[in-house]
Tab-separated table of C-alpha atoms and ligand atoms in Angstrom:
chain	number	residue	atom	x	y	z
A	1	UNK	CA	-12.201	-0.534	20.352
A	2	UNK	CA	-8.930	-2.502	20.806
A	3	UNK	CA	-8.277	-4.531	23.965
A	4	UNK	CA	-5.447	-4.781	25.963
A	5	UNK	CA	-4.311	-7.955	25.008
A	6	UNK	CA	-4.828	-6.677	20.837
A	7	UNK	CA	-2.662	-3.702	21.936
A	8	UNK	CA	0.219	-5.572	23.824
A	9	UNK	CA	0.107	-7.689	20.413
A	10	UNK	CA	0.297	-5.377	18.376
A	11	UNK	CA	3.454	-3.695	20.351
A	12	UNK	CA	5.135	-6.932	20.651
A	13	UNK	CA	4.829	-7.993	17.143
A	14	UNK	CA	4.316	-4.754	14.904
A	15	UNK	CA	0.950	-5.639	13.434
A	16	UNK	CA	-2.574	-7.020	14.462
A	17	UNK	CA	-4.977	-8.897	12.703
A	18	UNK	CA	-8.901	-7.972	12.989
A	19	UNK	CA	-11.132	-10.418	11.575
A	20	UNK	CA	-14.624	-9.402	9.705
A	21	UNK	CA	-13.712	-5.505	10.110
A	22	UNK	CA	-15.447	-4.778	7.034
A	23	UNK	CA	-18.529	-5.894	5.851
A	24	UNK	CA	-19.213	-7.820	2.748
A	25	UNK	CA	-21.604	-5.291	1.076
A	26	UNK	CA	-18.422	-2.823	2.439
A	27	UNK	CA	-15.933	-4.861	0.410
A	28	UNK	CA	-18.630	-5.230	-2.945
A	29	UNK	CA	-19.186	-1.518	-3.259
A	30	UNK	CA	-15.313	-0.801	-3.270
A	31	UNK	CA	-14.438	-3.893	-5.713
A	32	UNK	CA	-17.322	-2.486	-7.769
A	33	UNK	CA	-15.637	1.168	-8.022
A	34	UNK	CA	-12.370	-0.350	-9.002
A	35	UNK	CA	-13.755	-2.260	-11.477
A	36	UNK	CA	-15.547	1.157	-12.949
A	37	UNK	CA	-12.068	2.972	-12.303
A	38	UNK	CA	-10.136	0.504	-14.357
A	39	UNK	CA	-12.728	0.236	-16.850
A	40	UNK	CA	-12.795	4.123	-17.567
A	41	UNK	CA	-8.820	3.841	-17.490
A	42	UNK	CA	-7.540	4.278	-20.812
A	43	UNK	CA	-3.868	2.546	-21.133
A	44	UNK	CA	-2.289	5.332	-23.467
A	45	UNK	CA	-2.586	7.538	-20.354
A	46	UNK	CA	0.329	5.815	-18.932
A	47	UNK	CA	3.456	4.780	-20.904
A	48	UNK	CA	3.708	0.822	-20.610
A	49	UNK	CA	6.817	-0.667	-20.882
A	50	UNK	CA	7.992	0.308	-24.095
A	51	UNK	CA	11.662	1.170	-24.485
A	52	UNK	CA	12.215	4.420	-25.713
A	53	UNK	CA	14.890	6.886	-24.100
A	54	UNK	CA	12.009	8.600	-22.767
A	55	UNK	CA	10.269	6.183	-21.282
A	56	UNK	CA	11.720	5.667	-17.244
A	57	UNK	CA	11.040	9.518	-16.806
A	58	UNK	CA	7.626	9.664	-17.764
A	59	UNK	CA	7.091	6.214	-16.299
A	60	UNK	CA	8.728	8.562	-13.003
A	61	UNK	CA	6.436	11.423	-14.286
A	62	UNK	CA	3.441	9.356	-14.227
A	63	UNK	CA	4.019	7.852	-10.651
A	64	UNK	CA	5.072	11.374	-8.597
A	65	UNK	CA	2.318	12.713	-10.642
A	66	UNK	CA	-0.170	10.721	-9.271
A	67	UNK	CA	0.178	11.661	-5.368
A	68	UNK	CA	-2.689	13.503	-5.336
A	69	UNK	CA	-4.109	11.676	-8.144
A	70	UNK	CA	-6.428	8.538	-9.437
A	71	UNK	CA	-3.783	6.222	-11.935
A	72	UNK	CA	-3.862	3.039	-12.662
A	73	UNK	CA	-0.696	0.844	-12.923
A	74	UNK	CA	0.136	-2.418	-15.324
A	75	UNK	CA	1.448	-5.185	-13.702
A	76	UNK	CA	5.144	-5.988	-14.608
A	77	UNK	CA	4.431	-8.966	-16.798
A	78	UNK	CA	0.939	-7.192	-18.146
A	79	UNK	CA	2.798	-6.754	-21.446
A	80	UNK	CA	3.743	-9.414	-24.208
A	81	UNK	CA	7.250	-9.128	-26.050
A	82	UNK	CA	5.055	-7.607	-28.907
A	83	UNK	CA	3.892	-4.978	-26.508
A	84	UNK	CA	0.268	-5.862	-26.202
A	85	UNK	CA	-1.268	-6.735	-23.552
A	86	UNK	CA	-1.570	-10.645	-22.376
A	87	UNK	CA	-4.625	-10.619	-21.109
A	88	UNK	CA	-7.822	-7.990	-20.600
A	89	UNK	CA	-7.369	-4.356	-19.042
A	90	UNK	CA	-9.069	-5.468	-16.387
A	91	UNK	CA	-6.817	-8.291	-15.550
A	92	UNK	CA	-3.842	-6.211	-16.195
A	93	UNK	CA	-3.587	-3.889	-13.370
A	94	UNK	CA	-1.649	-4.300	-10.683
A	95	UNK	CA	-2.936	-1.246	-8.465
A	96	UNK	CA	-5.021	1.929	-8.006
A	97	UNK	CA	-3.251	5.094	-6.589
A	98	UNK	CA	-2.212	6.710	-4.324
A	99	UNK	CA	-5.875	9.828	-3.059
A	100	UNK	CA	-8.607	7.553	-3.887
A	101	UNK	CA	-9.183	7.908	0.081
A	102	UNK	CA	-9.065	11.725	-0.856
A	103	UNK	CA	-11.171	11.880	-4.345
A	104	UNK	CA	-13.588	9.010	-4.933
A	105	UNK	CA	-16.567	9.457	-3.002
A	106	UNK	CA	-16.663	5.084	-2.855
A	107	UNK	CA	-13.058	5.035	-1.385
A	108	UNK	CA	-13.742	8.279	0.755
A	109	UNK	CA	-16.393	6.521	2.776
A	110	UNK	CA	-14.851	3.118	2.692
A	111	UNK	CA	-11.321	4.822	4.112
A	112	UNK	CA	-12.714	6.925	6.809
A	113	UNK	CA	-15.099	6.073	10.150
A	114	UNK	CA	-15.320	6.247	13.554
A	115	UNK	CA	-14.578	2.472	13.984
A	116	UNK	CA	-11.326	2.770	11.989
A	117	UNK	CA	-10.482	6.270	13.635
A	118	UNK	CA	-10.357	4.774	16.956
A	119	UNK	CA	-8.312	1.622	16.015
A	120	UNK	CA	-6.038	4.132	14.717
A	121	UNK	CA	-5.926	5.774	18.175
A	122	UNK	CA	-5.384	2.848	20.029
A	123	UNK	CA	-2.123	1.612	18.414
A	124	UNK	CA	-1.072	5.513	18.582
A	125	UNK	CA	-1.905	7.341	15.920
A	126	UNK	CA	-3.073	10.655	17.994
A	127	UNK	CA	-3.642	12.681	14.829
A	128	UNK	CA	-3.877	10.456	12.409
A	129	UNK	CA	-2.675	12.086	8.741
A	130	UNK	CA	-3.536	9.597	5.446
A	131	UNK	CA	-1.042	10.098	3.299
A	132	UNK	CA	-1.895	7.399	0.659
A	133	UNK	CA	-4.519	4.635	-0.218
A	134	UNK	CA	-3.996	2.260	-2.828
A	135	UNK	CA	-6.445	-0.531	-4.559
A	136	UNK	CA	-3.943	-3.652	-5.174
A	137	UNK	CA	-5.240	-6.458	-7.573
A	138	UNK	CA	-2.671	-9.159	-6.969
A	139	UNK	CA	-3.883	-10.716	-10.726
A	140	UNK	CA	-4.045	-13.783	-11.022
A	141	UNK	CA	-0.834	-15.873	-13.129
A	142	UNK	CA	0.903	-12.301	-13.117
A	143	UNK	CA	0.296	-10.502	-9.619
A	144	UNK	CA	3.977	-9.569	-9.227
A	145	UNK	CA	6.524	-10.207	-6.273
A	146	UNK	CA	6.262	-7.285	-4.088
A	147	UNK	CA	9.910	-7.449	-2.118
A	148	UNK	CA	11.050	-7.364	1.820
A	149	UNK	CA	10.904	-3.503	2.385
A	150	UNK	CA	9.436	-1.266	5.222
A	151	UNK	CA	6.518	1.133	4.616
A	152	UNK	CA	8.804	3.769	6.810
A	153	UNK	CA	10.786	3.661	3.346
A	154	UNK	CA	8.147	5.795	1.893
A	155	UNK	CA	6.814	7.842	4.686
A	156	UNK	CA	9.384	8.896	6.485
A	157	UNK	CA	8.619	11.415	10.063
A	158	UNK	CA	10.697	12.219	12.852
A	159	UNK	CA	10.191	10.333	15.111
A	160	UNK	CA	8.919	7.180	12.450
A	161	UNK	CA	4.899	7.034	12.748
A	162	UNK	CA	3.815	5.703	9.607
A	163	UNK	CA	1.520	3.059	10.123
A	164	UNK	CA	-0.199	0.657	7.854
A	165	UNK	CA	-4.070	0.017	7.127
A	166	UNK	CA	-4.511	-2.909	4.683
A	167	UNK	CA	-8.018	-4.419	3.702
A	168	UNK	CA	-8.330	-7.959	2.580
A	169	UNK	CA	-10.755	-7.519	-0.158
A	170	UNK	CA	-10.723	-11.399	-0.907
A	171	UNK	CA	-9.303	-13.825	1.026
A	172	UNK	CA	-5.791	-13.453	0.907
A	173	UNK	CA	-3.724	-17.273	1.104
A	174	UNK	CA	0.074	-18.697	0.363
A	175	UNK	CA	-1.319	-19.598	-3.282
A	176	UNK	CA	-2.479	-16.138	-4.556
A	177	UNK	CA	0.525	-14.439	-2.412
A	178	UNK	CA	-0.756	-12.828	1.220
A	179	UNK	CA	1.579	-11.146	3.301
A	180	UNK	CA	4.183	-12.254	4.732
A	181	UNK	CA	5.977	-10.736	8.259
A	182	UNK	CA	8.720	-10.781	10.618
A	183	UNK	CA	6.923	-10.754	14.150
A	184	UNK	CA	8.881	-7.904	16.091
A	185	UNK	CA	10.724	-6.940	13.397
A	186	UNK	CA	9.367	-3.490	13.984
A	187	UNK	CA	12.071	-2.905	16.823
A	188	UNK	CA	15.050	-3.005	14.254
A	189	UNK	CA	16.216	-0.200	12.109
A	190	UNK	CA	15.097	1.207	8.819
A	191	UNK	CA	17.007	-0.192	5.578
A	192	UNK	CA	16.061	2.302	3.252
A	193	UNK	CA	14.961	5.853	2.286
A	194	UNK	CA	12.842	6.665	-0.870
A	195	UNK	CA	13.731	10.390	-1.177
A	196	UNK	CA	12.433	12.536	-3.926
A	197	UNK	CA	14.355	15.662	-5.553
A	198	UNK	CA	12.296	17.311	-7.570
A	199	UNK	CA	11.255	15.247	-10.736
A	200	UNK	CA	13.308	12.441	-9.524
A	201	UNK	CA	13.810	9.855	-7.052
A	202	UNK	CA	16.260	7.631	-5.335
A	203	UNK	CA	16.816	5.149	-2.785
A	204	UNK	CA	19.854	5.555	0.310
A	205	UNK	CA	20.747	3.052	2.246
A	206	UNK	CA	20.823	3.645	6.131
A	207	UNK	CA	21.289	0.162	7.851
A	208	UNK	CA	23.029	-2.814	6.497
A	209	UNK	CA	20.511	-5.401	8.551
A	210	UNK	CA	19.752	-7.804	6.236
A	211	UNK	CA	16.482	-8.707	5.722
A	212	UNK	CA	14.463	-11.814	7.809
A	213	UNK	CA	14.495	-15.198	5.616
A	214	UNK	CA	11.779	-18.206	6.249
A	215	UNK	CA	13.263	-18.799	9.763
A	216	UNK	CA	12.001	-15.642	11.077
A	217	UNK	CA	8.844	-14.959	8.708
A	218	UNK	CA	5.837	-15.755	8.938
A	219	UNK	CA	2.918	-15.668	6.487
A	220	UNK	CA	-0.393	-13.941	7.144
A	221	UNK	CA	-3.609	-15.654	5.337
A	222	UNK	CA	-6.657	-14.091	6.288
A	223	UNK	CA	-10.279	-13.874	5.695
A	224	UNK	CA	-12.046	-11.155	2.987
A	225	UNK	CA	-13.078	-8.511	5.576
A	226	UNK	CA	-9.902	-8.585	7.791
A	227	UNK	CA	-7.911	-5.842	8.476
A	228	UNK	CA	-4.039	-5.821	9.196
A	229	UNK	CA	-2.655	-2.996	10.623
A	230	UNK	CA	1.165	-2.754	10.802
A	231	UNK	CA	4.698	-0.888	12.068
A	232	UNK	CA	5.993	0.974	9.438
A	233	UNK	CA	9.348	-0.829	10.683
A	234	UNK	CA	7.685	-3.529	10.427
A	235	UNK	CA	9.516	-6.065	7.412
A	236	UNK	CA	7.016	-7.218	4.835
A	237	UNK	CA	6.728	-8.948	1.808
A	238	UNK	CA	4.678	-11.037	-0.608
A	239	UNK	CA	4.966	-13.550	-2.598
A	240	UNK	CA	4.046	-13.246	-7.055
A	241	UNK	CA	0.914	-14.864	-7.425
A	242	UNK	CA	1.121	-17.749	-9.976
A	243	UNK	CA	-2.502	-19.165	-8.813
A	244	UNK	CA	-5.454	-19.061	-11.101
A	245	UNK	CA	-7.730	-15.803	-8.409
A	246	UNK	CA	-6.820	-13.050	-7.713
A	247	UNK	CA	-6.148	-11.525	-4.524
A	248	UNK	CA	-7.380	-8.104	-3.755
A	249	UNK	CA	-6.355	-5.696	-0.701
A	250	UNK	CA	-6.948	-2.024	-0.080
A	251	UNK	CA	-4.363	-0.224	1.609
A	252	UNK	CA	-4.057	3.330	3.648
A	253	UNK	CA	-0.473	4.646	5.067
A	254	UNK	CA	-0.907	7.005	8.085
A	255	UNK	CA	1.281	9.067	9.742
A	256	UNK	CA	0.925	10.796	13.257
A	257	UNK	CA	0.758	14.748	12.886
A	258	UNK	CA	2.497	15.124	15.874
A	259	UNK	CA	5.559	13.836	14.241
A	260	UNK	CA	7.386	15.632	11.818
A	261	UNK	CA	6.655	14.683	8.446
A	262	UNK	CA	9.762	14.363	5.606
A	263	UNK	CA	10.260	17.045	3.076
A	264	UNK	CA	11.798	14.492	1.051
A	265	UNK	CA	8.517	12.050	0.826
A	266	UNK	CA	7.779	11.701	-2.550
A	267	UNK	CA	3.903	12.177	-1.591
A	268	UNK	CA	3.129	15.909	-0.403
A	269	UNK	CA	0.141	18.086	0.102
A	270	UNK	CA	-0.630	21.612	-0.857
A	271	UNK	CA	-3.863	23.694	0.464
A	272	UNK	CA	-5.760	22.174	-2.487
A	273	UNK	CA	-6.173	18.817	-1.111
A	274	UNK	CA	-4.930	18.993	2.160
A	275	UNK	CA	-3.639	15.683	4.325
A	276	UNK	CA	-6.821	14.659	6.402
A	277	UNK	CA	-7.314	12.059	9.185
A	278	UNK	CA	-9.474	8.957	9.658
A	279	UNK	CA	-13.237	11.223	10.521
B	1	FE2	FE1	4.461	-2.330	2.162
């Protein structure tokens, strides 16, 4: 699928760009699901942002619960100081996780084929394990900042194999907040650890590298229909989107079987839904 020259790329600079990977009708049928998901999503499922002593451990209850789950999440800046919401449900949400890959028939077929299997392959995913999908809005005025980190963070394996599958559902540009990269930046350490204990979780910090600034970074705009893949090393970022449309992106986190996969992830499997690959 990949050729030589996409691979060397993609070694060099810890991600790859493919242009038109999925089809429009491809990209329709998911927006259209997330659209039914949100609309079926009632907000008193998940406590908002209210402040009651409560309220950060079922926010954490809500998240580590929904590893195996569908659950919507508010943007940051969804809510008003009165604790409404600024602006429709449907222009509220800032993503969709973390099994639609593993639940919703839509996302199943849209997260697994043979094209995407052997992409997978090529930039050395042997036995490819998908440990998460998400549906990320981006809304428009609110879309929140999402910091520098490294997807290796999350998905930890020894050796690190994580890798990173994200669909531009709409175009994705510097005004509504696309990615932004450090080419190579995939061949320094990892910052941080998300570990879970239990019912909680916490961040350590491994490596005091600080992270790449606009000399270094560069931004990726791409087309509705690409498809970045990335190093879970790899430093990312993007920027809040104040424009006026949205910016929607899909994304899958994959892991190699053949490396062994953190007990301290927050996202395990048990036999009910076992971790599956890309066919
Ligand atoms: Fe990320």
């Amino acid at each position: 699928m990949l050729t030589e020259a996409q691979k060397e790329h993609y070694a060099k600079d810890g991600y790859l760009v493919l242009p038109g990977f999925k089809s429009p009708a491809d990209i329709a049928a998911l927006r259209e699901r997330a659209a039914q998901i949100v609309e079926a999503f009632d907000p008193a499922e998940s406590v908002s942002i209210f402040t009651t002593q409560e309220q950060e451990k079922t926010t954490d209850d809500y998240f580590l619960g929904s590893a195996d789950k569908v659950r919507c999440f508010f943007e940051e800046e969804a809510f008003g100081a009165d604790g409404a919401l600024r602006q429709d449900k449907s222009l509220s949400i800032n993503k969709i996780g973390h099994a639609l890959h593993d639940i919703d028939p839509v996302f199943m077929a849209f997260s697994r084929d043979d094209k995407l299997a052997e992409v997978a392959e090529d930039i050395g995913l042997v036995e490819a394990q998908v440990w998460q999908s998400m549906y990320i809005f981006k809304q428009p005025g609110i879309g929140g900042e999402v910091r520098w980190h490294q997807d290796a963070t999350y998905f930890d394996s020894t050796p690190i194999s994580v890798t990173t599958f994200w669909f531009a559902l709409e175009d994705a540009t510097l005004e509504n907040g696309c990615l932004w990269v450090e080419p190579g930046g995939h061949r320094g350490p990892l910052r941080e650890r998300f570990i879970r204990e239990g019912d909680a979780v916490r961040v350590e910090k491994l490596d005091a590298m600080p992270w790449p600034d606009d000399s270094t970074a560069i931004p990726v705009e791409v087309a509705a229909g690409s498809l970045v893949c990335f190093h879970g090393l790899l430093p990312h970022y993007s920027a809040p989107n104040r424009s006026p449309v949205s910016r929607h992106a899909y994304t899958l986190h994959a892991t190699d079987g053949r490396t062994a996969y953190s007990a301290g992830n927050w996202i395990q499997r048990g036999k009910d839904l076992p971790v599956r690959g890309f066919r």
